[in-house]
CSV table of C-alpha atoms in Angstrom, one decimal:
chain,number,residue,atom,x,y,z
S,3,UNK,CA,-19.1,-4.4,-5.3
S,4,UNK,CA,-22.3,-2.4,-6.0
S,5,UNK,CA,-22.1,1.0,-7.7
S,6,UNK,CA,-25.0,3.3,-8.5
S,7,UNK,CA,-25.3,6.6,-10.3
S,8,UNK,CA,-28.7,8.3,-9.9
S,9,UNK,CA,-30.2,11.5,-11.1
S,10,UNK,CA,-32.7,13.2,-8.8
S,11,UNK,CA,-35.8,15.0,-10.0
S,12,UNK,CA,-33.8,18.3,-10.0
S,13,UNK,CA,-31.1,16.9,-12.2
S,14,UNK,CA,-28.5,16.5,-9.5
S,15,UNK,CA,-26.2,13.5,-9.9
S,16,UNK,CA,-25.5,11.2,-7.0
S,17,UNK,CA,-23.0,8.4,-6.9
S,18,UNK,CA,-22.7,5.6,-4.3
S,19,UNK,CA,-20.8,2.4,-3.9
S,20,UNK,CA,-20.1,-0.5,-1.7
S,21,UNK,CA,-16.6,-1.9,-2.1
S,22,UNK,CA,-16.6,-5.6,-1.5
S,23,UNK,CA,-13.3,-7.4,-1.5
S,24,UNK,CA,-11.7,-10.5,-0.1
S,25,UNK,CA,-13.7,-13.4,-1.5
S,26,UNK,CA,-12.1,-16.8,-0.7
S,27,UNK,CA,-9.1,-15.0,0.9
S,28,UNK,CA,-9.4,-16.8,4.3
S,29,UNK,CA,-12.6,-17.3,6.4
S,30,UNK,CA,-12.4,-16.5,10.1
S,31,UNK,CA,-14.6,-19.3,11.7
S,32,UNK,CA,-14.7,-17.6,15.0
S,33,UNK,CA,-15.9,-14.2,13.9
S,34,UNK,CA,-17.7,-15.4,10.8
S,35,UNK,CA,-15.9,-13.0,8.5
S,36,UNK,CA,-13.4,-12.8,5.6
S,37,UNK,CA,-9.9,-12.4,6.9
S,38,UNK,CA,-8.8,-10.1,4.1
S,39,UNK,CA,-11.9,-7.9,4.2
S,40,UNK,CA,-11.4,-7.3,7.9
S,41,UNK,CA,-7.7,-6.6,7.5
S,42,UNK,CA,-8.5,-4.0,4.8
S,43,UNK,CA,-11.0,-2.1,6.9
S,44,UNK,CA,-8.5,-0.3,9.1
S,45,UNK,CA,-6.6,0.7,5.9
S,46,UNK,CA,-9.5,2.7,4.4
S,47,UNK,CA,-8.6,6.4,4.1
S,48,UNK,CA,-10.1,9.4,2.4
S,49,UNK,CA,-7.5,11.3,0.3
S,50,UNK,CA,-7.4,14.8,-0.9
S,51,UNK,CA,-5.0,15.0,-3.8
S,52,UNK,CA,-3.7,18.6,-4.1
S,53,UNK,CA,-1.6,20.5,-6.6
S,54,UNK,CA,-0.6,24.1,-6.0
S,55,UNK,CA,-2.5,23.8,-2.7
S,56,UNK,CA,-5.8,23.2,-4.6
S,57,UNK,CA,-7.8,20.0,-4.7
S,58,UNK,CA,-7.4,18.1,-7.9
S,59,UNK,CA,-9.5,15.1,-6.9
S,60,UNK,CA,-10.6,13.2,-3.8
S,61,UNK,CA,-10.7,9.5,-3.3
S,62,UNK,CA,-11.5,6.7,-0.8
S,63,UNK,CA,-8.6,4.3,-0.9
S,64,UNK,CA,-6.6,1.8,1.0
S,65,UNK,CA,-3.4,3.1,2.6
S,66,UNK,CA,-0.5,1.7,0.6
S,67,UNK,CA,-2.5,1.3,-2.7
S,68,UNK,CA,-1.5,4.0,-5.2
S,69,UNK,CA,-4.2,3.3,-7.8
S,70,UNK,CA,-7.8,4.4,-7.4
S,71,UNK,CA,-11.1,2.4,-7.1
S,72,UNK,CA,-13.4,5.3,-5.9
S,73,UNK,CA,-13.0,9.0,-6.5
S,74,UNK,CA,-14.4,12.3,-7.5
S,75,UNK,CA,-13.2,15.2,-9.5
S,76,UNK,CA,-15.2,18.0,-7.9
S,77,UNK,CA,-17.7,19.7,-10.3
S,78,UNK,CA,-16.7,17.4,-13.2
S,79,UNK,CA,-17.3,13.7,-12.6
S,80,UNK,CA,-17.3,10.8,-10.1
S,81,UNK,CA,-15.8,7.4,-10.8
S,82,UNK,CA,-16.0,3.9,-9.3
S,83,UNK,CA,-14.8,0.6,-10.7
S,84,UNK,CA,-16.3,-2.8,-10.1
S,85,UNK,CA,-14.5,-6.1,-10.6
S,86,UNK,CA,-15.4,-8.0,-13.8
S,87,UNK,CA,-14.4,-11.6,-13.7
S,88,UNK,CA,-13.3,-13.3,-16.8
S,89,UNK,CA,-11.3,-16.3,-18.0
S,90,UNK,CA,-9.5,-13.7,-20.1
S,91,UNK,CA,-8.5,-12.1,-16.9
S,92,UNK,CA,-5.7,-9.9,-15.5
S,93,UNK,CA,-3.3,-12.8,-15.1
S,94,UNK,CA,-3.0,-13.0,-18.9
S,95,UNK,CA,-2.4,-9.2,-19.0
S,96,UNK,CA,0.3,-9.7,-16.4
S,97,UNK,CA,1.9,-12.5,-18.3
S,98,UNK,CA,1.9,-10.3,-21.5
S,99,UNK,CA,3.4,-7.5,-19.5
S,100,UNK,CA,6.2,-9.7,-18.2
S,101,UNK,CA,6.8,-11.0,-21.7
S,102,UNK,CA,7.3,-7.4,-22.9
S,103,UNK,CA,3.9,-6.5,-24.4
S,104,UNK,CA,3.3,-3.4,-22.5
S,105,UNK,CA,0.7,-1.4,-24.5
S,106,UNK,CA,-2.1,-2.1,-21.9
S,107,UNK,CA,-2.7,-0.1,-18.7
S,108,UNK,CA,-3.1,-1.4,-15.2
S,109,UNK,CA,-6.7,-0.8,-14.2
S,110,UNK,CA,-6.2,1.2,-11.0
S,111,UNK,CA,-3.5,3.3,-12.6
S,112,UNK,CA,-5.9,4.2,-15.4
S,113,UNK,CA,-8.6,5.3,-13.0
S,114,UNK,CA,-6.1,7.4,-11.0
S,115,UNK,CA,-4.8,8.9,-14.3
S,116,UNK,CA,-8.4,9.8,-15.3
S,117,UNK,CA,-9.2,11.4,-12.0
S,118,UNK,CA,-6.0,13.4,-12.1
S,119,UNK,CA,-6.0,14.5,-15.8
S,120,UNK,CA,-9.5,14.2,-17.4
S,121,UNK,CA,-11.0,17.6,-18.1
S,122,UNK,CA,-14.7,16.7,-18.4
S,123,UNK,CA,-17.2,13.8,-18.1
S,124,UNK,CA,-16.9,13.1,-21.8
S,125,UNK,CA,-13.1,13.1,-21.7
S,126,UNK,CA,-13.2,10.7,-18.7
S,127,UNK,CA,-15.7,8.4,-20.5
S,128,UNK,CA,-13.6,8.3,-23.6
S,129,UNK,CA,-10.4,7.5,-21.8
S,130,UNK,CA,-12.1,4.7,-19.8
S,131,UNK,CA,-13.7,3.2,-22.8
S,132,UNK,CA,-10.8,3.4,-25.2
S,133,UNK,CA,-7.6,2.7,-23.2
S,134,UNK,CA,-6.3,-0.9,-23.6
S,135,UNK,CA,-6.3,-2.6,-20.2
S,136,UNK,CA,-4.5,-5.5,-18.5
S,137,UNK,CA,-7.7,-6.8,-16.9
S,138,UNK,CA,-11.5,-6.5,-17.7
S,139,UNK,CA,-13.5,-4.1,-15.5
S,140,UNK,CA,-16.7,-2.2,-15.1
S,141,UNK,CA,-16.3,1.6,-14.8
S,142,UNK,CA,-19.2,3.5,-13.3
S,143,UNK,CA,-19.0,7.2,-14.2
S,144,UNK,CA,-21.2,10.1,-13.0
S,145,UNK,CA,-21.2,13.7,-14.2
S,146,UNK,CA,-22.5,17.0,-13.3
S,147,UNK,CA,-25.4,17.5,-15.7
S,148,UNK,CA,-28.6,15.7,-16.4
S,149,UNK,CA,-28.1,12.5,-18.2
S,150,UNK,CA,-24.4,12.2,-17.4
S,151,UNK,CA,-24.1,8.8,-15.9
S,152,UNK,CA,-23.0,5.5,-17.4
S,153,UNK,CA,-21.6,2.0,-16.9
S,154,UNK,CA,-18.7,1.1,-19.2
S,155,UNK,CA,-18.3,-2.7,-19.6
S,156,UNK,CA,-14.7,-3.4,-20.5
S,157,UNK,CA,-12.8,-6.4,-21.8
S,158,UNK,CA,-9.0,-6.1,-21.8
S,159,UNK,CA,-9.1,-4.7,-25.3
S,160,UNK,CA,-12.5,-3.3,-26.0
S,161,UNK,CA,-15.4,-1.4,-24.6
S,162,UNK,CA,-18.1,-4.0,-24.8
S,163,UNK,CA,-21.1,-1.9,-23.8
S,164,UNK,CA,-22.0,1.6,-22.6
S,165,UNK,CA,-25.3,1.9,-20.6
S,166,UNK,CA,-26.2,5.6,-20.0
S,167,UNK,CA,-28.8,7.4,-18.0
S,168,UNK,CA,-31.9,8.3,-19.9
S,169,UNK,CA,-34.5,9.9,-17.8
S,170,UNK,CA,-36.9,10.3,-20.8
S,171,UNK,CA,-36.9,6.5,-21.0
S,172,UNK,CA,-37.4,6.2,-17.3
S,173,UNK,CA,-33.7,5.2,-16.6
S,174,UNK,CA,-33.0,7.6,-13.8
S,175,UNK,CA,-30.3,5.4,-12.4
S,176,UNK,CA,-27.7,2.9,-13.6
S,177,UNK,CA,-26.6,0.2,-11.2
S,178,UNK,CA,-23.7,-2.3,-11.5
S,179,UNK,CA,-22.7,-5.2,-9.4
S,180,UNK,CA,-20.2,-7.7,-10.9
S,181,UNK,CA,-22.1,-9.1,-13.9
S,182,UNK,CA,-22.8,-7.8,-17.4
S,183,UNK,CA,-26.0,-5.9,-17.2
S,184,UNK,CA,-27.5,-7.6,-20.3
S,185,UNK,CA,-27.2,-11.0,-18.6
S,186,UNK,CA,-28.7,-12.4,-15.4
S,187,UNK,CA,-26.4,-12.4,-12.4
S,188,UNK,CA,-25.1,-15.7,-11.0
S,189,UNK,CA,-28.1,-17.1,-9.0
S,190,UNK,CA,-26.1,-17.4,-5.8
S,191,UNK,CA,-24.8,-13.8,-6.0
S,192,UNK,CA,-27.8,-11.7,-7.0
S,193,UNK,CA,-27.3,-8.3,-5.4
S,194,UNK,CA,-28.6,-6.5,-8.5
S,195,UNK,CA,-32.3,-7.5,-7.9
S,196,UNK,CA,-32.5,-6.4,-4.3
S,197,UNK,CA,-30.6,-3.2,-5.1
S,198,UNK,CA,-32.8,-2.3,-8.0
S,199,UNK,CA,-36.0,-3.2,-6.0
S,200,UNK,CA,-34.9,-0.7,-3.3
S,201,UNK,CA,-34.0,2.0,-5.9
S,202,UNK,CA,-37.4,1.6,-7.6
S,203,UNK,CA,-39.1,1.7,-4.2
S,204,UNK,CA,-37.2,4.9,-3.3
S,205,UNK,CA,-38.2,6.6,-6.6
S,206,UNK,CA,-36.5,9.5,-8.4
S,207,UNK,CA,-38.4,12.1,-6.3
S,208,UNK,CA,-36.9,10.7,-3.1
S,209,UNK,CA,-33.4,9.8,-4.1
S,210,UNK,CA,-30.7,11.6,-2.0
S,211,UNK,CA,-27.4,10.8,-0.4
S,212,UNK,CA,-29.5,9.6,2.6
S,213,UNK,CA,-31.7,7.2,0.7
S,214,UNK,CA,-28.8,6.0,-1.4
S,215,UNK,CA,-27.1,5.0,1.8
S,216,UNK,CA,-30.3,3.1,2.8
S,217,UNK,CA,-30.1,1.1,-0.5
S,218,UNK,CA,-26.4,0.3,0.1
S,219,UNK,CA,-27.2,-0.8,3.6
S,220,UNK,CA,-29.8,-3.4,2.6
S,221,UNK,CA,-28.6,-7.0,2.7
S,222,UNK,CA,-27.4,-8.7,0.5
S,223,UNK,CA,-26.2,-5.4,-1.2
S,224,UNK,CA,-24.4,-5.1,2.2
S,225,UNK,CA,-22.6,-8.3,2.8
S,226,UNK,CA,-19.6,-9.9,4.6
S,227,UNK,CA,-17.3,-8.6,1.9
S,228,UNK,CA,-18.4,-5.0,2.2
S,229,UNK,CA,-15.4,-3.0,3.4
S,230,UNK,CA,-16.7,0.6,2.9
S,231,UNK,CA,-19.6,2.6,1.5
S,232,UNK,CA,-18.8,5.9,-0.3
S,233,UNK,CA,-21.3,8.5,-1.3
S,234,UNK,CA,-20.4,11.3,-3.7
S,235,UNK,CA,-22.1,14.4,-5.1
S,236,UNK,CA,-20.3,16.0,-8.0
S,237,UNK,CA,-22.1,19.3,-7.9
S,238,UNK,CA,-20.8,20.2,-4.5
S,239,UNK,CA,-17.6,18.1,-4.7
S,240,UNK,CA,-18.6,16.1,-1.6
S,241,UNK,CA,-17.2,12.6,-0.8
S,242,UNK,CA,-18.1,10.8,2.4
S,243,UNK,CA,-17.3,7.2,3.3
S,244,UNK,CA,-18.1,4.8,6.1
S,245,UNK,CA,-16.5,1.6,7.2
S,246,UNK,CA,-19.2,-1.1,7.3
S,247,UNK,CA,-20.0,-4.3,9.2
S,248,UNK,CA,-22.6,-6.9,8.3
S,249,UNK,CA,-24.0,-8.5,11.4
S,250,UNK,CA,-25.3,-12.1,11.2
S,251,UNK,CA,-27.3,-13.4,9.5
S,252,UNK,CA,-25.5,-12.0,6.4
S,253,UNK,CA,-24.4,-13.4,3.1
S,254,UNK,CA,-20.7,-14.2,2.8
S,255,UNK,CA,-20.7,-12.3,-0.6
P,18,UNK,CA,-39.1,-13.9,7.4
P,19,UNK,CA,-37.0,-14.0,4.2
P,20,UNK,CA,-34.2,-12.2,5.9
P,21,UNK,CA,-33.4,-15.4,7.9
P,22,UNK,CA,-33.0,-17.5,4.8
P,23,UNK,CA,-30.0,-17.1,2.5
P,24,UNK,CA,-29.4,-14.7,0.8
P,25,UNK,CA,-30.9,-12.9,3.8
P,26,UNK,CA,-32.7,-10.4,1.6
P,27,UNK,CA,-34.2,-7.7,3.8
P,28,UNK,CA,-37.0,-5.3,3.3
P,29,UNK,CA,-35.4,-2.2,2.0
P,30,UNK,CA,-33.7,-0.3,4.8
P,31,UNK,CA,-34.8,3.2,5.7
P,32,UNK,CA,-33.5,5.8,8.1
P,33,UNK,CA,-30.0,4.4,8.2
P,34,UNK,CA,-28.4,7.8,7.6
P,35,UNK,CA,-26.6,9.4,9.3
P,36,UNK,CA,-24.7,6.1,9.7
P,37,UNK,CA,-25.2,4.4,13.0
P,38,UNK,CA,-26.0,1.0,14.6
P,39,UNK,CA,-24.5,-2.4,13.9
P,40,UNK,CA,-23.8,-2.0,10.2
P,41,UNK,CA,-21.7,1.1,10.8
P,42,UNK,CA,-18.2,0.6,12.2
P,43,UNK,CA,-16.6,4.0,11.9
P,44,UNK,CA,-16.0,7.1,9.9
P,45,UNK,CA,-12.9,7.4,7.7
P,46,UNK,CA,-9.9,9.7,8.3
P,47,UNK,CA,-8.8,12.3,5.8
P,48,UNK,CA,-5.3,12.8,4.5
P,49,UNK,CA,-3.7,15.1,2.0
P,50,UNK,CA,-1.6,13.8,-0.8
P,51,UNK,CA,0.6,16.7,-2.2
P,52,UNK,CA,1.1,16.1,-5.9
P,53,UNK,CA,3.8,18.7,-5.9
P,54,UNK,CA,6.0,16.5,-3.7
P,55,UNK,CA,8.4,13.9,-5.4
P,56,UNK,CA,6.4,10.7,-5.8
P,57,UNK,CA,8.4,8.7,-3.2
P,58,UNK,CA,7.5,11.3,-0.5
P,59,UNK,CA,3.8,11.7,-1.2
P,60,UNK,CA,2.5,8.8,1.0
P,61,UNK,CA,4.7,9.3,4.0
P,62,UNK,CA,2.1,10.8,6.4
P,63,UNK,CA,-0.5,8.1,5.5
P,64,UNK,CA,2.0,5.3,5.9
P,65,UNK,CA,3.3,6.7,9.2
P,66,UNK,CA,-0.3,6.4,10.6
P,67,UNK,CA,-1.2,3.2,9.0
P,68,UNK,CA,2.1,1.2,9.2
P,69,UNK,CA,0.9,-1.3,11.7
P,70,UNK,CA,-2.4,-1.9,9.8
P,71,UNK,CA,-0.6,-2.3,6.5
P,72,UNK,CA,1.8,-4.8,8.1
P,73,UNK,CA,-1.1,-6.8,9.5
P,74,UNK,CA,-2.8,-7.0,6.1
P,75,UNK,CA,0.4,-8.0,4.4
P,76,UNK,CA,1.0,-10.7,7.1
P,77,UNK,CA,-2.5,-12.0,6.3
P,78,UNK,CA,-1.4,-12.3,2.6
P,79,UNK,CA,1.7,-14.1,3.7
P,80,UNK,CA,-0.3,-16.5,5.8
P,81,UNK,CA,-2.7,-17.2,2.9
P,82,UNK,CA,0.3,-17.8,0.6
P,83,UNK,CA,1.7,-20.2,3.2
P,84,UNK,CA,-1.5,-22.1,3.4
P,85,UNK,CA,-1.2,-22.8,-0.3
P,86,UNK,CA,2.6,-23.3,-0.5
P,87,UNK,CA,3.7,-24.3,3.1
P,88,UNK,CA,7.4,-24.1,2.1
P,89,UNK,CA,7.1,-20.3,1.9
P,90,UNK,CA,8.4,-20.4,-1.7
P,91,UNK,CA,5.5,-18.4,-3.1
P,92,UNK,CA,6.3,-15.4,-0.9
P,93,UNK,CA,10.0,-15.8,-1.7
P,94,UNK,CA,9.0,-15.7,-5.4
P,95,UNK,CA,7.0,-12.5,-4.8
P,96,UNK,CA,9.9,-10.9,-2.9
P,97,UNK,CA,12.4,-11.7,-5.6
P,98,UNK,CA,10.5,-11.3,-8.9
P,99,UNK,CA,8.0,-8.5,-8.2
P,100,UNK,CA,10.6,-5.8,-7.5
P,101,UNK,CA,12.0,-6.6,-11.0
P,102,UNK,CA,8.6,-6.1,-12.5
P,103,UNK,CA,8.1,-2.9,-10.5
P,104,UNK,CA,10.9,-1.3,-12.5
P,105,UNK,CA,8.7,-1.8,-15.6
P,106,UNK,CA,5.7,0.1,-14.1
P,107,UNK,CA,5.1,3.7,-15.2
P,108,UNK,CA,5.8,6.6,-13.0
P,109,UNK,CA,4.7,8.2,-10.7
P,110,UNK,CA,3.3,4.8,-9.6
P,111,UNK,CA,6.6,3.1,-9.5
P,112,UNK,CA,8.3,5.7,-7.3
P,113,UNK,CA,5.2,6.0,-5.1
P,114,UNK,CA,5.3,2.2,-4.5
P,115,UNK,CA,9.0,2.4,-3.7
P,116,UNK,CA,8.3,5.2,-1.3
P,117,UNK,CA,5.6,3.2,0.5
P,118,UNK,CA,7.8,0.2,0.8
P,119,UNK,CA,10.6,2.4,2.2
P,120,UNK,CA,8.3,4.2,4.7
P,121,UNK,CA,6.6,1.0,5.9
P,122,UNK,CA,9.7,-1.3,6.0
P,123,UNK,CA,7.6,-3.9,4.2
P,124,UNK,CA,9.4,-5.8,1.4
P,125,UNK,CA,9.1,-4.1,-2.0
P,126,UNK,CA,7.7,-7.2,-3.7
P,127,UNK,CA,4.9,-7.5,-1.2
P,128,UNK,CA,3.8,-3.9,-1.6
P,129,UNK,CA,4.0,-4.3,-5.3
P,130,UNK,CA,1.7,-7.4,-5.0
P,131,UNK,CA,-0.8,-5.4,-3.0
P,132,UNK,CA,-0.8,-2.8,-5.8
P,133,UNK,CA,-1.6,-5.3,-8.5
P,134,UNK,CA,-4.2,-7.2,-6.5
P,135,UNK,CA,-6.9,-6.3,-9.0
P,136,UNK,CA,-5.2,-7.8,-12.0
P,137,UNK,CA,-4.2,-10.9,-10.0
P,138,UNK,CA,-7.7,-11.6,-8.8
P,139,UNK,CA,-9.9,-11.1,-11.8
P,140,UNK,CA,-10.1,-14.8,-12.7
């Protein structure tokens, strides 16, 4: 996955993501694609969660999956999660859950709960950073005011790091793939460098939903695992998503 | 020229929006989830439309499991054990998952597996 929160020169917050899923889950030799990624594409839906006939939050999701990976609470915050691989992974959390230690939360249930119940950017950040989880994760959170954007790097127990927007320091965007931002990505899976190159070339003055889509459309940010691209703008509550293909030549991940 | 050598890194794309061309497959349909409904009824309209696609995806998971354990025991284990684990999940998630299994006709354990994919695949 690749997630970006960017602040334009007027202080508007934009949030985009590519959802990549299905690595090593069957390769279709004929079509040169991942079987699971292709099977997931027709399941992508946009959801408008309503209570008392009013929108509470919106999400891009897979039909049949009740947790959330991508969503927006209009006028308050936007949220995406990226997978964080670790030996201390979710299978240990599942084992603990089966053995009766149930003080952790399932990742996608937490994100849904935050989208449904958090009352502000700060409240969402605090819940995502402090709730014990069954699996490690990266949470990418965007807000509605200048400076409100961050990457929360989570282990199962702790918040390991919080990287926030800081326009005064020149950090007008935060970008996360699937590696800790303070370490180099795996050399065979470096989507961070091309994505940051394109963000830097775009510049803060020209960043928009349109140019964010351009960045997320550049290979290998766009790759064979990319199922959908979602673009969100908290200030107007807008969420739009598109099912993607990556024509050959294209990286398998 | 670098775009023809792995990792096929391109020059930064421009003018891709509005989405079109070979990297764009389709737009995404909108559905409403009414949080005032009981959890087991919330997903009915989505599943009604996506039943076949959901079934196809679950079949791909079954095929993958069979590739690893040809006897089919892995899926048997999923079908037997995961419904037991589902009963330990918090609501409204538990009842929503039960509703999806009921609406789709797909075994409860397999729908539960789909819903805990993230935790299973973070290693």
